[in-house]
Amino acid sequence: MNKSLVIENLYAKSVDDKEILKGVSLIIKQNEIHALMGPNGGGKSTLAQVIMGHPGFVITKGKILVNGKNIAKLTSDKRAKLGIFLGFQYPVEVPGVNFANFLRMAVNENKTKNEKFSPIAFRNLIKEKAEKLAFSEDVTKRFLNEGFSGGEKKKAEILQMALLKPSFAILDEPDSGLDVDALKYISKTITALDFPVGLLVITHYQRILHYLRPDFVHVLINGKIIKSGDANLAKAIERNGYEKIFNNK
Amino acid sequence: MAMKKSSTINNQYTYGFHKPEKSSFKTPLGINEKVVEAISAYKNEPLWMREFRLKALKIFEKKKMPSFGPDLSKLNFDKLCFYNSPSGSKFRKWSDVPKDILDTYNKIGVPEAEKKFLAGVEAQYDSEVIYSNLKNHWEKLGVIFTDMDTAVKKYPELVKKYLGTLVPADDNKFSALNSAVWSGGSFIYVPKRVSVPIPLQAYFRINAKAVGQFERTIIIAEEGSFVHYIEGCSAPIYTNDSLHAAVVEVFVKKGARVRYTSIQNWSGNVYNLVTKRMQIEENGVGEWVDGNLGSKINMKYPALILKGKGARGELLSLAYAGENQYQDTGGKAIHLAPNTTSTLISKSISRNGGRASYRGLVKIAKGAKGSKSHVRCDALLLDDKSRSDTYPVNDVQEQDVTLGHEASVSKVGEQQLFYLMSRGLNEVQATSLIVNGFIEPIVKELPLEYAVELNRLINLSMEGAIA
Amino acid sequence: MKNIVIKKNENLTLPIIWRGQEKEINYDIKLAGVGSSLTLQMLLLGKKNDKVKIQVKVDHQAIETKSKIIVKGIIDDNASIDFNGLVKIEKGAKGSNAWLSANLLLLSDSAKGRAVPALEILENDVKAGHATTIGKINETELFYLMSRGLSKAKATDLIVQGFLNGFLNYEK
C-alpha cells in the first residue's frame, strides 16, 4: 500500500485568533525526505504542531490525511499511534519521569503482549542507540529532558524517533543549536534508520541538508507554500536568500 | 505496604506482646475520669501512669480546639468510644467491606490474607518464625523494640524519663487527649553507637486492629546510633473509629540518626490529628518521611527541634487530597543552636474537590548563627474543583543565617501533556506519569514496596477508579 | 487599612516605601475586573528601633488577572519587620497569574525579620508562586568584592544597592 501523509488546503489559527496557516498543501510519501524552509514567523513550527494536534491551535479548514484517514479531529496520542512523530523544536522538561521508563511505555503502547519489551531488554536497546548518538551520560538514568543541554535535547528527540519507528516524522529544526559533531551524529542516525519513514525536516539554517539530501524542498512564507522544488532550490536559497526567490517565483 | 511479613497477634506470651485478656473490654461512650481510670485499671498500669493520664484529662477538658485549619466542630467527644480492647473488637464481615476498598486491594495486588487483615476482618495473622528471627537479631544488639503498654511495665524508668518531655499534655488539645487515653504505639531504645541494620516496622508488633486510635510512640537513639522506623501502610485501611490522635516523641542524641517513615491511608471517615516531634542534638540527623493519602481530615506537622549545634533535620512530606478530603499538613523546623540546617520539601496533589494545605513554620532563634533553612512546597491542582493553600511562617531572629522558601501552585502543564501524548500515551497515562514524576523526590526515599504501591495508587486514582 | 478595587483592564502599580514612620501597613486589594493587574513594590528600610507589621491581601476575583508583589527589606540596628501577605485566587479566576517575592536582608546582629507569604488557590487554570529569602548578605559576594580591594563597608553598600536595584529599576 502506498503510505502517505497528505496535508490538504490546511487553514489554522492560534487560540487567540491569529490566522497562521492559510492554505497549506503537501504530500509526503514514505521514504521521501522533504525539507520545509522559510523565514521566521512564516508558520513552519505551527504546521508541525498542528499536524501533531497541539492544543494551542485550531484547524479552521482543510484536512490532514494519514494513509487516507483524516486525523484532524483526533487527540495527539491517537495520531502518534497512527504513525506520526514530532521532533520538537524546544522539547519540554518533565521532572521526575525517568527517560527509559517513559520511552519503554510509549514503545510498548504499539506492541502486542508478546512483543512488549521488558525493562532490562529495553534499557540495553536504548544504551546501544544512545551510544551511536554519543550521549554524554547514561541517558537511561536521567529524567525526561531535565538538565539536558540544547544539543542533548535534540539528540534525545532523534533517539525517541529511532525507537518509536513512526511512519512519518516531522522534525522541527533538528539542527539548531547543534555543534558540528552533534549534527553529524544526528544525521547519521537518521540516514541509518532501519524502517521506512517519510520525513518532513523543518530547517532554518539548511545545515542539515548537507547531510540529508532532500527529495523535495518547500518554502513556506506567510502561512502558504509559495514554491516547491528539489535539492537545488535549497542551494539557491543559501546563495540568494528568500527575498530573491520570492520575487523570482 | 502490602503486609508481606505479618505479626503474631494472638496472645503469645512468649513474644511478650500483651497478656491474654479474659474478656473483651470496651469503655462506654464519652470521656471522663471514670473512663480513663477504667482504661488504666484494665491495663493493670502502675500508679504513676494512672496519674499521668488523669492529669492529662484535666488539661484536655480545659483546652480549646485549635484556632487554625480545618473545621473540627463535627467532632462530638461524647459520642466516641475511647477504648476498645483488641480481643474484644467486633470485626466486620467480609461482605461489609466497601467495594472500592476491595477493588483497590485487588488492583494493587494485595494477597487474600492481607486484604482481610487490612479491612479489619480477621484478628489472626500468622508469621511467628520470621518475627522471632528478627527479634533475636535486634535483642542481641541491645535494642529494645516493644509496644508502649509493655514498656510502661517493663522499662518504667526509661519511659518516665522521656514521656511527655517533647510533647507535653498541654501542648494542644489532642496531645492532652492522647496522654489521657493512649494505648498501643511503639517504644524503641537504641544503645550508644548501635546501628540497627534493618528498618523496624510497626506491624512487627501490631495488635488485632490494624492500628490503634491513640498510639503513643517514643524512640530514643543514644549517641552515635542509627535506626529507621516505618509505620503505616499505603494500602487503604478501613476502620470504624473516626478519631485518631497519635503522639510521637523522638530523641536523637549527639551524632545519632533517626529516620521515621510514616504513610497513612485511613478511610474517608477518619479525623487524623497527630502531634509528632523530633529533638535533635549536636551533630545529630533527624528525618521525617511523611505520606498522607487518606482520612477525611488530616492535621499533621512533624516538627524538627534542632537543639544542638550542627544538628540537621529533613522533612519530606507528601499529601494527596481527593474527594471529601482535607489534608492540612506541613512541618516545623526550630533552629535553637548554631550551624543547624533544615530542609522541608512538601508536595501535594488535589483532585476531585479535595483541599490540600501546607502549613509550615521555620523559626531561627537568636544565637543560631550559621544556620540554614530551605523550604520547597509545590502543589498540583488536577482539576478545577480542587484547592491548594500555603501558610508558611518564616521567622528569623538571628542575622547570620540563610533562609529560603519557594512555593508553586499549578495544574498539569499543557506542554508536558501534549509532549507525552505525542508519543502515543493517552491522557490518563500521560497525567499519571507527570503526577508520579512530580512526587518522585519523595517517593524515592520510601522503601521499595511502599513506593511501588504508591505509584500504583496514583495511577489508579488517575483512572478515576478510586475517589 | 487601605481598600483598593481594580476594575476591568485596569493596571495598578503601587510603590510603597517605608522608612520607619508607620508601625502598621495594611492593604486589601481586589482584582475585581477581567484582565486587571497589580504590581506592588514595597521597599522597607528599617533602622534603630523601627518596627512594622505589614498585612497585604490580594484577591483575584476575575479571569486573566495578574498580580506581582515584590517586597525588599533592609533591616539594620534593632529594627524588625513582620510581613504577612495573602494572595487568593478565587474559583473561576481562570488564566490568572500571581507571584509574590519577599527578600529581607539583615544588616546587623540584632535585626529581625518574619515573613508569611500565604497563598489560597481555588482555581487550577492559573500560575501562582512565591519565594522568600531572609538572611544576611551572601558571604561569597562580599568576599569577591573585597578581594578586588573594596573595604567591607564599601562592598556591603554595593551589594545592598544591587539588592535594591532590581526594585528601583523595575520595568514591566
Tab-separated table of N, CA and C in Angstrom, chain C residues 14-22 25 40-46 52 54 69-75 81 83 101 103-105 160-169:
chain	number	residue	atom	x	y	z
C	14	LEU	N	1.723	50.067	42.361
C	14	LEU	CA	1.692	50.718	43.661
C	14	LEU	C	3.061	50.613	44.324
C	15	PRO	N	3.794	51.700	44.364
C	15	PRO	CA	5.064	51.651	45.076
C	15	PRO	C	4.845	52.098	46.520
C	16	ILE	N	5.395	51.357	47.434
C	16	ILE	CA	5.235	51.729	48.841
C	16	ILE	C	6.610	51.743	49.480
C	17	ILE	N	6.916	52.840	50.129
C	17	ILE	CA	8.229	52.926	50.776
C	17	ILE	C	8.020	53.164	52.258
C	18	TRP	N	8.688	52.375	53.055
C	18	TRP	CA	8.582	52.540	54.495
C	18	TRP	C	9.960	52.878	55.035
C	19	ARG	N	10.027	53.975	55.788
C	19	ARG	CA	11.323	54.346	56.337
C	19	ARG	C	11.280	54.420	57.846
C	20	GLY	N	10.372	53.680	58.414
C	20	GLY	CA	10.374	53.617	59.859
C	20	GLY	C	9.271	54.379	60.536
C	21	GLN	N	8.542	55.200	59.790
C	21	GLN	CA	7.495	56.005	60.415
C	21	GLN	C	6.356	55.144	60.944
C	22	GLU	N	5.664	54.497	60.004
C	22	GLU	CA	4.456	53.764	60.410
C	22	GLU	C	4.812	52.495	61.166
C	25	ILE	N	1.151	48.657	58.320
C	25	ILE	CA	0.754	48.945	56.940
C	25	ILE	C	-0.248	47.882	56.547
C	40	LEU	N	2.809	45.500	42.919
C	40	LEU	CA	3.011	46.149	44.210
C	40	LEU	C	4.486	46.036	44.552
C	41	GLN	N	5.140	47.172	44.688
C	41	GLN	CA	6.557	47.146	45.026
C	41	GLN	C	6.715	47.778	46.388
C	42	MET	N	7.253	46.992	47.304
C	42	MET	CA	7.408	47.514	48.667
C	42	MET	C	8.867	47.573	49.025
C	43	LEU	N	9.303	48.757	49.410
C	43	LEU	CA	10.685	48.919	49.841
C	43	LEU	C	10.654	49.261	51.320
C	44	LEU	N	11.296	48.445	52.115
C	44	LEU	CA	11.229	48.643	53.564
C	44	LEU	C	12.632	48.906	54.099
C	45	LEU	N	12.803	50.071	54.698
C	45	LEU	CA	14.130	50.416	55.226
C	45	LEU	C	14.001	50.662	56.709
C	46	GLY	N	14.499	49.732	57.499
C	46	GLY	CA	14.334	49.892	58.935
C	46	GLY	C	15.665	50.031	59.640
C	52	VAL	N	7.645	47.295	62.214
C	52	VAL	CA	6.428	47.430	61.424
C	52	VAL	C	5.764	46.079	61.228
C	54	ILE	N	3.139	44.376	58.633
C	54	ILE	CA	2.528	44.613	57.329
C	54	ILE	C	1.551	43.504	57.000
C	69	ILE	N	3.896	40.915	43.430
C	69	ILE	CA	4.245	41.642	44.650
C	69	ILE	C	5.715	41.423	44.928
C	70	ILE	N	6.454	42.524	44.958
C	70	ILE	CA	7.887	42.423	45.229
C	70	ILE	C	8.167	43.196	46.507
C	71	VAL	N	8.667	42.504	47.503
C	71	VAL	CA	8.963	43.167	48.768
C	71	VAL	C	10.452	43.045	49.032
C	72	LYS	N	11.095	44.182	49.233
C	72	LYS	CA	12.522	44.137	49.576
C	72	LYS	C	12.712	44.913	50.859
C	73	GLY	N	13.338	44.281	51.807
C	73	GLY	CA	13.526	44.952	53.085
C	73	GLY	C	14.973	44.947	53.524
C	74	ILE	N	15.426	46.094	53.978
C	74	ILE	CA	16.779	46.184	54.549
C	74	ILE	C	16.589	46.489	56.016
C	75	ILE	N	17.092	45.615	56.868
C	75	ILE	CA	16.843	45.784	58.293
C	75	ILE	C	18.168	45.957	59.026
C	81	ILE	N	10.879	43.588	61.020
C	81	ILE	CA	9.773	43.656	60.061
C	81	ILE	C	8.968	42.366	60.139
C	83	PHE	N	6.130	40.708	57.961
C	83	PHE	CA	5.378	40.826	56.713
C	83	PHE	C	4.399	39.670	56.558
C	101	SER	N	7.232	37.853	45.923
C	101	SER	CA	8.560	37.548	46.435
C	101	SER	C	8.908	38.527	47.541
C	103	ASN	N	12.111	39.528	50.061
C	103	ASN	CA	13.517	39.343	50.406
C	103	ASN	C	13.885	40.300	51.515
C	104	LEU	N	14.295	39.747	52.648
C	104	LEU	CA	14.666	40.595	53.774
C	104	LEU	C	16.145	40.412	54.055
C	105	LEU	N	16.876	41.521	54.040
C	105	LEU	CA	18.317	41.488	54.270
C	105	LEU	C	18.579	41.985	55.683
C	160	VAL	N	24.140	46.015	48.784
C	160	VAL	CA	22.799	46.496	49.143
C	160	VAL	C	22.184	47.253	47.981
C	161	GLN	N	23.001	48.035	47.314
C	161	GLN	CA	22.477	48.751	46.139
C	161	GLN	C	21.996	47.791	45.082
C	162	GLY	N	22.773	46.757	44.862
C	162	GLY	CA	22.393	45.753	43.870
C	162	GLY	C	21.091	45.090	44.266
C	163	PHE	N	20.950	44.841	45.551
C	163	PHE	CA	19.739	44.229	46.101
C	163	PHE	C	18.530	45.110	45.797
C	164	LEU	N	18.734	46.411	45.916
C	164	LEU	CA	17.634	47.338	45.688
C	164	LEU	C	17.424	47.661	44.232
C	165	ASN	N	18.469	47.486	43.441
C	165	ASN	CA	18.404	47.821	42.024
C	165	ASN	C	17.258	47.163	41.315
C	166	GLY	N	17.121	45.909	41.602
C	166	GLY	CA	16.039	45.151	40.983
C	166	GLY	C	14.734	45.861	41.236
C	167	PHE	N	14.645	46.494	42.361
C	167	PHE	CA	13.423	47.160	42.752
C	167	PHE	C	13.303	48.519	42.083
C	168	LEU	N	14.358	49.284	42.175
C	168	LEU	CA	14.285	50.653	41.695
C	168	LEU	C	14.181	50.742	40.182
C	169	ASN	N	14.821	49.815	39.486
C	169	ASN	CA	14.775	49.889	38.028
C	169	ASN	C	13.691	49.026	37.462
